[in-house]
Short mmCIF file of C-alpha atoms and ligand atoms in Angstrom, two decimals:
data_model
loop_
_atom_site.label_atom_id
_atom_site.label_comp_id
_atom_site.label_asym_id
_atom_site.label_seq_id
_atom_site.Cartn_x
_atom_site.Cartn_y
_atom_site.Cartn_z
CA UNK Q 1 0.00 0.00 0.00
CA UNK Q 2 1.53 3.20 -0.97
CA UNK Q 3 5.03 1.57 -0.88
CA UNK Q 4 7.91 3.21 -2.39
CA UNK Q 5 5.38 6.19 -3.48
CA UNK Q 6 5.74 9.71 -2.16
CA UNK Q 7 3.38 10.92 0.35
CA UNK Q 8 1.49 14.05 -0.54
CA UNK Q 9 -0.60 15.41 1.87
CA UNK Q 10 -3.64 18.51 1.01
CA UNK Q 11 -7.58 18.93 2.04
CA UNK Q 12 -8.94 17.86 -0.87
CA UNK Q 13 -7.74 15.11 -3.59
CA UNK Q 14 -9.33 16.01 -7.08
CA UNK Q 15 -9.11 13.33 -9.87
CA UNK Q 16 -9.45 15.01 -13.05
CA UNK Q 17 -8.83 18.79 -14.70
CA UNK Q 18 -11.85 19.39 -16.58
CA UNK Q 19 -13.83 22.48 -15.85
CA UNK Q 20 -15.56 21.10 -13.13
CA UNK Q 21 -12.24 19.64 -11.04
CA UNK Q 22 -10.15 23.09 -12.11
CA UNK Q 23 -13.15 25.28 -11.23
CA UNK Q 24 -13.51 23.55 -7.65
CA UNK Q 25 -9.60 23.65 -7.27
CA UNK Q 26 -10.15 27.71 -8.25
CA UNK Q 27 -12.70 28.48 -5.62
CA UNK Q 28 -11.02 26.19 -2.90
CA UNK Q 29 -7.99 28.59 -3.14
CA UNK Q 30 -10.07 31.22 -2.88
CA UNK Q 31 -11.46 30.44 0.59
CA UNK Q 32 -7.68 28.97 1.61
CA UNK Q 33 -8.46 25.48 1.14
CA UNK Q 34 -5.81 23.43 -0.37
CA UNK Q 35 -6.23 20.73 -2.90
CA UNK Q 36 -4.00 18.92 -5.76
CA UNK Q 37 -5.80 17.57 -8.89
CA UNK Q 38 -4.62 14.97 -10.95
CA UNK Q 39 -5.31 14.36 -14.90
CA UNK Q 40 -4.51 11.64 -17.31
CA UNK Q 41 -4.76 14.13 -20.06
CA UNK Q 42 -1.97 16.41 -20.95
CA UNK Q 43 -3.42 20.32 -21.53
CA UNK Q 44 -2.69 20.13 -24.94
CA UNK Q 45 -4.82 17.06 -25.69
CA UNK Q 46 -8.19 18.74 -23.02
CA UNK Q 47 -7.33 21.87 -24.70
CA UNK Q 48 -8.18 20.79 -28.09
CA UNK Q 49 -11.16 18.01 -27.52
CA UNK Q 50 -14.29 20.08 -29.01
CA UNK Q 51 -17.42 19.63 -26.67
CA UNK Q 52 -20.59 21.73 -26.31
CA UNK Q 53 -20.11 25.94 -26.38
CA UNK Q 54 -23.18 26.78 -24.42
CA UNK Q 55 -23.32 28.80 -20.75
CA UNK Q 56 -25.99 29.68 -19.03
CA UNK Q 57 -26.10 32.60 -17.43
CA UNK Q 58 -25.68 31.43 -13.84
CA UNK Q 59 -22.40 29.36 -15.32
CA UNK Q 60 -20.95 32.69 -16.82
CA UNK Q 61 -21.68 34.11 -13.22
CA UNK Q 62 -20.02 32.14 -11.54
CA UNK Q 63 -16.84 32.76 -13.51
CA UNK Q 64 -17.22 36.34 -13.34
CA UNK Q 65 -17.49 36.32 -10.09
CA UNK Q 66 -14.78 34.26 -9.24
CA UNK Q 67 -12.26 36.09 -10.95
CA UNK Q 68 -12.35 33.73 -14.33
CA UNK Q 69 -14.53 35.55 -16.60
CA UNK Q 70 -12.65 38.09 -19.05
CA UNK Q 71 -12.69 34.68 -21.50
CA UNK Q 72 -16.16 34.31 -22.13
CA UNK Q 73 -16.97 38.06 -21.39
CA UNK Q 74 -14.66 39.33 -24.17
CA UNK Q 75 -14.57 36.66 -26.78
CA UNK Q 76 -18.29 34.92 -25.97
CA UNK Q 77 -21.30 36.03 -27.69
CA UNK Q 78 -24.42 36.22 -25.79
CA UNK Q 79 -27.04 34.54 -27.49
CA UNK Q 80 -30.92 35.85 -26.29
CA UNK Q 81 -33.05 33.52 -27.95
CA UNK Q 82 -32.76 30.09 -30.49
CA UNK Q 83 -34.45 29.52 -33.40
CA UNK Q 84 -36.82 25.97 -33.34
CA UNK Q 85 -37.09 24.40 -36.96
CA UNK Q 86 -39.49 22.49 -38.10
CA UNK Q 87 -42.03 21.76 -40.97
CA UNK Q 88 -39.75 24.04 -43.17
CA UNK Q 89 -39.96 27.12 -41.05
CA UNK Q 90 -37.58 28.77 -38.37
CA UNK Q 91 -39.37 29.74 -34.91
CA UNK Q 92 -37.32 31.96 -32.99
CA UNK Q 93 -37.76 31.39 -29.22
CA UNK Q 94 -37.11 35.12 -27.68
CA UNK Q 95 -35.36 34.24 -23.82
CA UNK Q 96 -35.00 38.29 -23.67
CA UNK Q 97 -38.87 38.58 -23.67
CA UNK Q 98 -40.00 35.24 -22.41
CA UNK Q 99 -37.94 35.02 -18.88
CA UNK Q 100 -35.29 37.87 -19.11
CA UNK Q 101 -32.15 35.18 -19.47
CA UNK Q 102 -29.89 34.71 -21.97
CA UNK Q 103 -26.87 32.12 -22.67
CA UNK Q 104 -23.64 32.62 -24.18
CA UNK Q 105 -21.58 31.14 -26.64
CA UNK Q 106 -17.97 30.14 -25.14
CA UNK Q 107 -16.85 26.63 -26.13
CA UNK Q 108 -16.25 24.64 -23.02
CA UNK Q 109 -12.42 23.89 -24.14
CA UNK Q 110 -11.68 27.41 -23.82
CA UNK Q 111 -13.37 27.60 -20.56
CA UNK Q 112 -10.89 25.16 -19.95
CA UNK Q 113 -7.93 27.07 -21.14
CA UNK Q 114 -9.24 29.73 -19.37
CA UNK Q 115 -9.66 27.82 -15.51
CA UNK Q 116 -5.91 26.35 -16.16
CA UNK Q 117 -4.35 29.51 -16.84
CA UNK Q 118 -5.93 30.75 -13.48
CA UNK Q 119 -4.53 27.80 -11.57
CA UNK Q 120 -1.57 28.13 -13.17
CA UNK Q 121 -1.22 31.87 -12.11
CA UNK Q 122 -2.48 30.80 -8.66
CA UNK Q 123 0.39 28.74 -8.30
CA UNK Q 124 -2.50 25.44 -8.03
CA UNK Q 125 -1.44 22.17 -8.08
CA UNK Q 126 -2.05 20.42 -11.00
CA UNK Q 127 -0.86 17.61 -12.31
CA UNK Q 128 -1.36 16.30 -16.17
CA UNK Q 129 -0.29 13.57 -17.89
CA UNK Q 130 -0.57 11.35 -15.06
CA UNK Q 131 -0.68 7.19 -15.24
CA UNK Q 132 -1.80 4.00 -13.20
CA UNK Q 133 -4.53 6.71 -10.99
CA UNK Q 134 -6.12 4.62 -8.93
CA UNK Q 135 -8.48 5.69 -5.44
CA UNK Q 136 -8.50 4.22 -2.08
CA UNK Q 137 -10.17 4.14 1.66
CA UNK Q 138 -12.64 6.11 0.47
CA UNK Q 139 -14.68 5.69 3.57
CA UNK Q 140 -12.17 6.28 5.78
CA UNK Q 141 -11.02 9.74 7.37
CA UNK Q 142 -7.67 9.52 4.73
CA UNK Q 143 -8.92 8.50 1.22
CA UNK Q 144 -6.49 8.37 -0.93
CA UNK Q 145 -5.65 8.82 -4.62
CA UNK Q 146 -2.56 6.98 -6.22
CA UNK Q 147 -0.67 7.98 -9.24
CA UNK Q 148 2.63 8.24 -11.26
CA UNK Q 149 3.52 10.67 -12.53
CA UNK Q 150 4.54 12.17 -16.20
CA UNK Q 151 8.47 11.92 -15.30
CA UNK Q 152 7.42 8.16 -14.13
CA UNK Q 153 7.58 8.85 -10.39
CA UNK Q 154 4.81 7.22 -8.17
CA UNK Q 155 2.89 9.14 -5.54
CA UNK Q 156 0.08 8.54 -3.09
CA UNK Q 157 -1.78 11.76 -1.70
CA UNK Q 158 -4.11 11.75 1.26
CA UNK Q 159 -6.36 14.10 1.91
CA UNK Q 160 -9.68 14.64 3.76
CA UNK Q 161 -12.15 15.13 0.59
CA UNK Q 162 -11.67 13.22 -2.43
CA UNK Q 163 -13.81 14.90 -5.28
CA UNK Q 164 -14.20 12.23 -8.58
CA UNK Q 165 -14.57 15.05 -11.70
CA UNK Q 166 -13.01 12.42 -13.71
CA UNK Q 167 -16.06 12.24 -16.20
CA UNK Q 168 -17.92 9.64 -17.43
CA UNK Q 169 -15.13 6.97 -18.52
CA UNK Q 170 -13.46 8.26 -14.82
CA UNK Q 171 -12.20 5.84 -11.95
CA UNK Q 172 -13.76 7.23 -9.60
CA UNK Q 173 -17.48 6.40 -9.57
CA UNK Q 174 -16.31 3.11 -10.72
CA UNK Q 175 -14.41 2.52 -7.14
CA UNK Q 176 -17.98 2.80 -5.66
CA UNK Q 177 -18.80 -0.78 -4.40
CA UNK Q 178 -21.90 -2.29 -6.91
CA UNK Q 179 -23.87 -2.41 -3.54
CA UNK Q 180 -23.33 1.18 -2.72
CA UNK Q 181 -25.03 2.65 -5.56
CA UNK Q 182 -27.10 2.92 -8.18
CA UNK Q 183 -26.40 3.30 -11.71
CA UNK Q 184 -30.23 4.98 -13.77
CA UNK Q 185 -29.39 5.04 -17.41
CA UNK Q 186 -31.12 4.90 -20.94
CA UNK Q 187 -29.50 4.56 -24.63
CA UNK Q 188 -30.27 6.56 -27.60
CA UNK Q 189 -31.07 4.81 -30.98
CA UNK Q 190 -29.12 7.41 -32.55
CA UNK Q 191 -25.87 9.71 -32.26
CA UNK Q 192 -24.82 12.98 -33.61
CA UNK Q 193 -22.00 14.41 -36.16
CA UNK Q 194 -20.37 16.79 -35.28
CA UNK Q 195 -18.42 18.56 -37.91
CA UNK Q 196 -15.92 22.09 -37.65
CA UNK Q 197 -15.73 24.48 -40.71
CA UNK Q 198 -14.18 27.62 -42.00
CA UNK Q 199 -17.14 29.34 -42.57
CA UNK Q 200 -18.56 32.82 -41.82
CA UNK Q 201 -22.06 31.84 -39.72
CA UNK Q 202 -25.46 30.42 -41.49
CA UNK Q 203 -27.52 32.41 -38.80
CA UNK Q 204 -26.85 34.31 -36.30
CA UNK Q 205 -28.49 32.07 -33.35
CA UNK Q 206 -28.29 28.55 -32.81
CA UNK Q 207 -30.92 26.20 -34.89
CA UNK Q 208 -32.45 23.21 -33.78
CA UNK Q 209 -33.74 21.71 -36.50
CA UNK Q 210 -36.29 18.46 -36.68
CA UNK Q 211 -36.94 17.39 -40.45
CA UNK Q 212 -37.95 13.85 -41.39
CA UNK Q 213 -34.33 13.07 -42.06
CA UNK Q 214 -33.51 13.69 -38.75
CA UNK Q 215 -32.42 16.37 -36.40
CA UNK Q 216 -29.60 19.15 -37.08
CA UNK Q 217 -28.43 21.48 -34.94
CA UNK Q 218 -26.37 25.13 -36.80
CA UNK Q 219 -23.81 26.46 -33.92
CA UNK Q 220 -21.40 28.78 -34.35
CA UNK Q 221 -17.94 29.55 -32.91
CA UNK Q 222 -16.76 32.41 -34.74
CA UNK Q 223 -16.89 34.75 -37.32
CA UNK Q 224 -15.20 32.22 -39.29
CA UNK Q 225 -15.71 29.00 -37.66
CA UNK Q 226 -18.76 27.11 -37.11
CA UNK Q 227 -19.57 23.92 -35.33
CA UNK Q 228 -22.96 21.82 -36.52
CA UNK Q 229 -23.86 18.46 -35.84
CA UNK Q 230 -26.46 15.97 -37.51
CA UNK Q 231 -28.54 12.96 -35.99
CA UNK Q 232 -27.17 9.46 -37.47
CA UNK Q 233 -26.59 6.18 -36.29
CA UNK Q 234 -24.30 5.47 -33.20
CA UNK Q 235 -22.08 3.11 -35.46
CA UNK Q 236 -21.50 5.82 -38.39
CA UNK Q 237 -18.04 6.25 -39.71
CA UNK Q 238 -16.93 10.03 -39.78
CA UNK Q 239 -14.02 9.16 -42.74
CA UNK Q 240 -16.99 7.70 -44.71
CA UNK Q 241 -18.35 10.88 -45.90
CA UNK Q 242 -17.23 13.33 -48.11
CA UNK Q 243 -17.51 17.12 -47.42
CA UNK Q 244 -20.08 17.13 -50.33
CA UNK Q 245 -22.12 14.33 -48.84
CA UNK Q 246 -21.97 16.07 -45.35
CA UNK Q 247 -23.08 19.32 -46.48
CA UNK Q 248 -26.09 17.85 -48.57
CA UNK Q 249 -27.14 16.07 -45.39
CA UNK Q 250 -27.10 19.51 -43.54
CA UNK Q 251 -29.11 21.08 -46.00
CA UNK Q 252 -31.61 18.62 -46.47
CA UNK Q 253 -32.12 19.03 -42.88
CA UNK Q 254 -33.06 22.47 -42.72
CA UNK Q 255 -34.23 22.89 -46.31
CA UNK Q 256 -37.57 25.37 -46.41
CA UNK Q 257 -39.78 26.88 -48.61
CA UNK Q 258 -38.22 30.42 -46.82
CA UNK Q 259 -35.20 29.24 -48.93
CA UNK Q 260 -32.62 29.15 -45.52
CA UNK Q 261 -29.70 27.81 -46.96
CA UNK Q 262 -26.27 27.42 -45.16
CA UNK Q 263 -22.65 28.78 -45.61
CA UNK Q 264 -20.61 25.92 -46.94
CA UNK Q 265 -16.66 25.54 -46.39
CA UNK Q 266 -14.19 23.41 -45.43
CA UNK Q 267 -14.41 20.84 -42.89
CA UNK Q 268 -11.52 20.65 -40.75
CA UNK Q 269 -13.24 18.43 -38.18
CA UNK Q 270 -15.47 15.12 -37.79
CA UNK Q 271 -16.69 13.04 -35.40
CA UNK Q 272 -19.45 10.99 -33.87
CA UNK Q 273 -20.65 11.37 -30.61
CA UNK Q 274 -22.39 8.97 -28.71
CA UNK Q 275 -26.09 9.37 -26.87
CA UNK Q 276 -26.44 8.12 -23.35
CA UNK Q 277 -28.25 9.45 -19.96
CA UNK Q 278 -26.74 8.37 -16.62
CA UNK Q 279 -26.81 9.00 -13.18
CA UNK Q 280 -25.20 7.73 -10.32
CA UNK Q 281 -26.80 7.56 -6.84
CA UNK Q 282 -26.20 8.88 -4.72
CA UNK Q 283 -23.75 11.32 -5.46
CA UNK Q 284 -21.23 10.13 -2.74
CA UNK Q 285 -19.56 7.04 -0.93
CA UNK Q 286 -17.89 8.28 2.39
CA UNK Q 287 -15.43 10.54 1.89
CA UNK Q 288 -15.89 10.37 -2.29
CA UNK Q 289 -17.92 12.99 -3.66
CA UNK Q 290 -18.78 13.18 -7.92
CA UNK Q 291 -18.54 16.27 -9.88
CA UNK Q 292 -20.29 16.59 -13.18
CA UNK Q 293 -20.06 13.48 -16.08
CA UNK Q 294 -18.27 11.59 -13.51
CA UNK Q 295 -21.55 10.98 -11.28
CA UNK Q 296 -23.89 12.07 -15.01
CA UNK Q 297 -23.86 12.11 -18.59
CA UNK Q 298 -27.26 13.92 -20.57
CA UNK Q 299 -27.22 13.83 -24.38
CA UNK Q 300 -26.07 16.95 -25.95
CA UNK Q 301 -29.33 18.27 -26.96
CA UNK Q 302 -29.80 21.37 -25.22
CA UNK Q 303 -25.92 21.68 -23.99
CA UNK Q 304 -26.57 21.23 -20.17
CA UNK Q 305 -23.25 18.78 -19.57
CA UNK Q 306 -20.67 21.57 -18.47
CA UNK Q 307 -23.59 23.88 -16.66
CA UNK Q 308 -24.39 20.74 -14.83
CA UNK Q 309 -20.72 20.40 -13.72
CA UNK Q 310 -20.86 23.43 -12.76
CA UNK Q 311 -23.42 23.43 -11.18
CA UNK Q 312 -22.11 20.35 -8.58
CA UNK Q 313 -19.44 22.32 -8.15
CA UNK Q 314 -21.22 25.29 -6.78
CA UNK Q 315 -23.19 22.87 -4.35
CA UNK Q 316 -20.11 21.01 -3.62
CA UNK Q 317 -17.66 24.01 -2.58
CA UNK Q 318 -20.29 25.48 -0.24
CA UNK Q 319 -20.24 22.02 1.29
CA UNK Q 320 -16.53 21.49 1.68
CA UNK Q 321 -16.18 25.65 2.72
CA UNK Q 322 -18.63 24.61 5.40
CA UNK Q 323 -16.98 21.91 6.65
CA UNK Q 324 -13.67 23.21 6.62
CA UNK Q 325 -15.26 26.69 8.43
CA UNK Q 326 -17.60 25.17 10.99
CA UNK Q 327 -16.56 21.58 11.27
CA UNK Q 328 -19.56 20.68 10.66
CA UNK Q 329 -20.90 18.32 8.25
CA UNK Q 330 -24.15 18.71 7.46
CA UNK Q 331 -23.55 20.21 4.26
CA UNK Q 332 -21.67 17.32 2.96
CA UNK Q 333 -24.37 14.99 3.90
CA UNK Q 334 -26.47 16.93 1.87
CA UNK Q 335 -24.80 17.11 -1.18
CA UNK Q 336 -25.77 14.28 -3.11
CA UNK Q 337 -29.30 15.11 -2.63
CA UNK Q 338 -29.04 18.94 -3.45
CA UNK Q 339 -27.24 18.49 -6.66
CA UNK Q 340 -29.06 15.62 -7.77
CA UNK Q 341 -32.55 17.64 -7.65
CA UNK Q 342 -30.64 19.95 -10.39
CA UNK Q 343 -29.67 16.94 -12.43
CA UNK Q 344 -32.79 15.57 -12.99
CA UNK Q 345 -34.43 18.50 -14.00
CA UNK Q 346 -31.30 18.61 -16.58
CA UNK Q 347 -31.93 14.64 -17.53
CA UNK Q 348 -35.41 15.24 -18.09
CA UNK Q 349 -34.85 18.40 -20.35
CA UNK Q 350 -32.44 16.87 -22.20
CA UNK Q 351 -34.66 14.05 -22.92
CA UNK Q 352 -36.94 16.22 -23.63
CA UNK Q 353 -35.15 18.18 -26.35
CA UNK Q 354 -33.50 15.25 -27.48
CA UNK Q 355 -36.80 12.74 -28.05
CA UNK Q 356 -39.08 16.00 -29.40
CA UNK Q 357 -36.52 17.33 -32.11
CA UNK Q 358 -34.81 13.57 -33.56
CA UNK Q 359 -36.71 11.30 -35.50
CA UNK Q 360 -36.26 6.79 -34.98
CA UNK Q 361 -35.69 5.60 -37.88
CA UNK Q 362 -38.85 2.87 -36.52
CA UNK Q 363 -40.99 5.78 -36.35
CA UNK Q 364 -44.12 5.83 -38.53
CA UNK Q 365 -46.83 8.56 -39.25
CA UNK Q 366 -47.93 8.35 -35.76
CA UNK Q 367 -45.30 9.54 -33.75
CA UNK Q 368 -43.80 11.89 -36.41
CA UNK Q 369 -46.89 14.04 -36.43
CA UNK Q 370 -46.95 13.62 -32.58
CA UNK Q 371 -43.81 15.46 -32.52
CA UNK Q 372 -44.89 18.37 -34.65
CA UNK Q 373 -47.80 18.70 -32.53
CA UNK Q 374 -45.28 19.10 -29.26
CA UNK Q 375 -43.19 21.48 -31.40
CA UNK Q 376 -46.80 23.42 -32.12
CA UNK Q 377 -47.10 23.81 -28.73
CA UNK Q 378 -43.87 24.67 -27.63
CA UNK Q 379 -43.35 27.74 -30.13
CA UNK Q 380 -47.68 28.23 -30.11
CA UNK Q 381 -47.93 29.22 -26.67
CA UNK Q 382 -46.22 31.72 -24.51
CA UNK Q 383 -46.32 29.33 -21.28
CA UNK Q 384 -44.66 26.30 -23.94
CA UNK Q 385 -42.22 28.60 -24.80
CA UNK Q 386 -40.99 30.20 -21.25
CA UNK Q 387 -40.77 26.46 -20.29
CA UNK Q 388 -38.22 25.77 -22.39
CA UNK Q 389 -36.36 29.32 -22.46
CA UNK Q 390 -35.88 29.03 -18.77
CA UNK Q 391 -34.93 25.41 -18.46
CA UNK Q 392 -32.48 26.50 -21.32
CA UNK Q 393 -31.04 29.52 -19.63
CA UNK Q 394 -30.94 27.69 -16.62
CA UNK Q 395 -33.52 27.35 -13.87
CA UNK Q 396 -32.34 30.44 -11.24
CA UNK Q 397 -32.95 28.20 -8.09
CA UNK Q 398 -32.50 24.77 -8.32
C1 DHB I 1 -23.60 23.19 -29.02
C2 DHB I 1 -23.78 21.90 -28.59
C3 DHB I 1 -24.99 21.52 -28.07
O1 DHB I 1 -25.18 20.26 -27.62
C4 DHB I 1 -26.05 22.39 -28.01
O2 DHB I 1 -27.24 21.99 -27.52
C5 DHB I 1 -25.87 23.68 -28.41
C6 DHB I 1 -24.64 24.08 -28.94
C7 DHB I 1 -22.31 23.63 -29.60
O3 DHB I 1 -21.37 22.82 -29.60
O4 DHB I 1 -22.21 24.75 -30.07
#
């Protein structure tokens, strides 16, 4: 146990460097707690893995008020409504009007970038491009996290909180006995593409598009970079299709008799991303707490992965402030429940979005018209429409 390692000691152990383990390690240091996290990934490699570019408001609050917010303040663009597509015509959802809210476009890899380069000017401790991670006595008083190191050294650190943010292919939940919790999960019939291009933007707000080919989605990044993604099957090969192919599929998608055609370039990106909701519960085994796709994974329809991280981690550093204030640990007890009301509000809206807008290929007249009539009702009615601007702006206190 431990042998030949050396012995780190620090309040809280973090396994992994995404936003939600670098934003935890962040706010620790600002109420003088310490912590070390550890990361298989090297920053390059986190740096540059595209994932969803969507913040609610309460996510880009809580960077601005923490001290971490130029990023998304300077090169984000706020976004104050979507556009819903369907039948052939674009209905724009106004989040201004309908609940005062608005999101903003920051992709979460610069979020990233941008929590890194704060620990790193912090002087935090973080460690990438570690190997062998493994966690132990986790419901003890000194749980333990075990690693080597990039230069091939091995360590063992103890702390008092260990925090799994290691996401959803982590070790952490998976050092949970079977007994201890529960795993809730569906699968998808279906996946998404997500492509990159050198293109100036299609539209200037984010489309969700349902067509009987399937769902689409038109995101942006920049003036001259967009991201979009397409429904297809989980077992599609990116290399398979050719730009032309791609962009045909796209435009099918959102094709319209108000002519909305999109910007074509160069694809400089591919991939396929896989469906799946999961959650783990409870939240917690003794001293191990989960942060974000670690304890939960939603599909990406309606981008509330990273807020939900976030949103753990909010829950989770009043805890641990708490504890390491008052001693007491009543907040800690009551994690796992707290944050888990927020992600099943998430799981069901993400369901929601996700089974409303894509099509089953096994689905006949029946439930294709069904879904129109939900997609009526949504953009028909003020009260269908506030439902989903404030779930997708982020509900203000949950
Ligand atoms: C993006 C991804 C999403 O899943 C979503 O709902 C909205 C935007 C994006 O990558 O831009």
């Amino acid at each position: 146990m431990g042998a030949g390692r050396t012995i780190l000691k620090t309040q809280v152990g973090i396994v992994g460097a995404g936003p939600a383990g670098l934003m935890l390690s962040h706010l620790l240091s600002t109420s003088g707690i310490g912590s070390i996290v550890v990361e298989k990934r090297d920053h390059e490699t986190i740096r540059t893995t595209h994932r969803a570019g969507i913040l609610e408001r309460g996510s880009v609050r809580m960077l601005t008020e923490t001290g971490v917010g130029s990023g998304v303040l300077d090169k984000g663009t706020r976004h104050e409504g979507i556009d819903l597509r369907f039948g052939g015509e674009s209905h724009r959802l106004d989040f201004e009007d309908l609940v005062g809210e608005s999101v903003w476009l920051y992709p979460q890899n610069e979020v990233f970038t941008d929590l890194a380069a704060a620990r790193a000017r912090d002087n935090g401790d973080v460690r990438y491009g570690v190997s062998d991670t493994a966690v132990a006595d986790l419901a003890t008083d000194v749980p333990k996290i075990r690693f080597t190191d990039a230069a091939g050294t091995g360590y063992e650190i103890h702390c008092d909180i260990l925090v799994g943010s290691d996401g959803s292919g982590g070790i952490c939940r998976r050092s949970i006995p079977a007994e201890a919790r529960t795993d809730n999960f569906i699968e998808y019939p279906f996946a998404w593409f997500g492509i990159l291009t050198a293109a100036p933007p299609s539209a200037p707000e984010l489309v969700y598009a349902n067509s009987d080919r399937g769902f689409a989605l038109i995101s942006q990044r920049s003036d001259t970079v967009q991201r979009m993604y397409f429904q297809c099957d989980p077992d599609e090969d990116p290399a398979a299709w050719s730009e032309e192919q791609i962009w045909d599929e796209l435009q099918a998608r959102v094709d319209g008799p108000d002519g909305f055609g999109l910007q074509r370039g160069s694809i400089f990106d591919k991939s396929v991303l896989k469906f799946r909701s999961y959650v783990c519960e409870p939240l917690r085994y003794g001293n191990l707490f989960l942060a974000g796709d670690a304890g939960h994974t939603v599909p990406p329809t309606g981008a509330k992965g990273l807020n939900l991280a976030l949103a753990d981690v909010r829950v989770l550093f009043e805890a641990v402030d708490s504890f390491y204030a008052t001693g007491s640990r009543d907040l800690l007890e009551g994690y796992s429940d707290k944050a888990l009301q927020r992600v099943w509000r998430a799981q069901n809206f993400s369901y929601w979005m996700t089974s409303m807008l894509h099509t089953r290929a096994d689905a006949g007249p029946f439930e294709r018209k069904r879904a129109l009539g939900e997609l009526g009702g949504v953009v028909g009615s003020r009260h269908g429409s506030a439902y989903l601007a404030e779930a997708y702006t982020g509900w203000p206190n949950a």
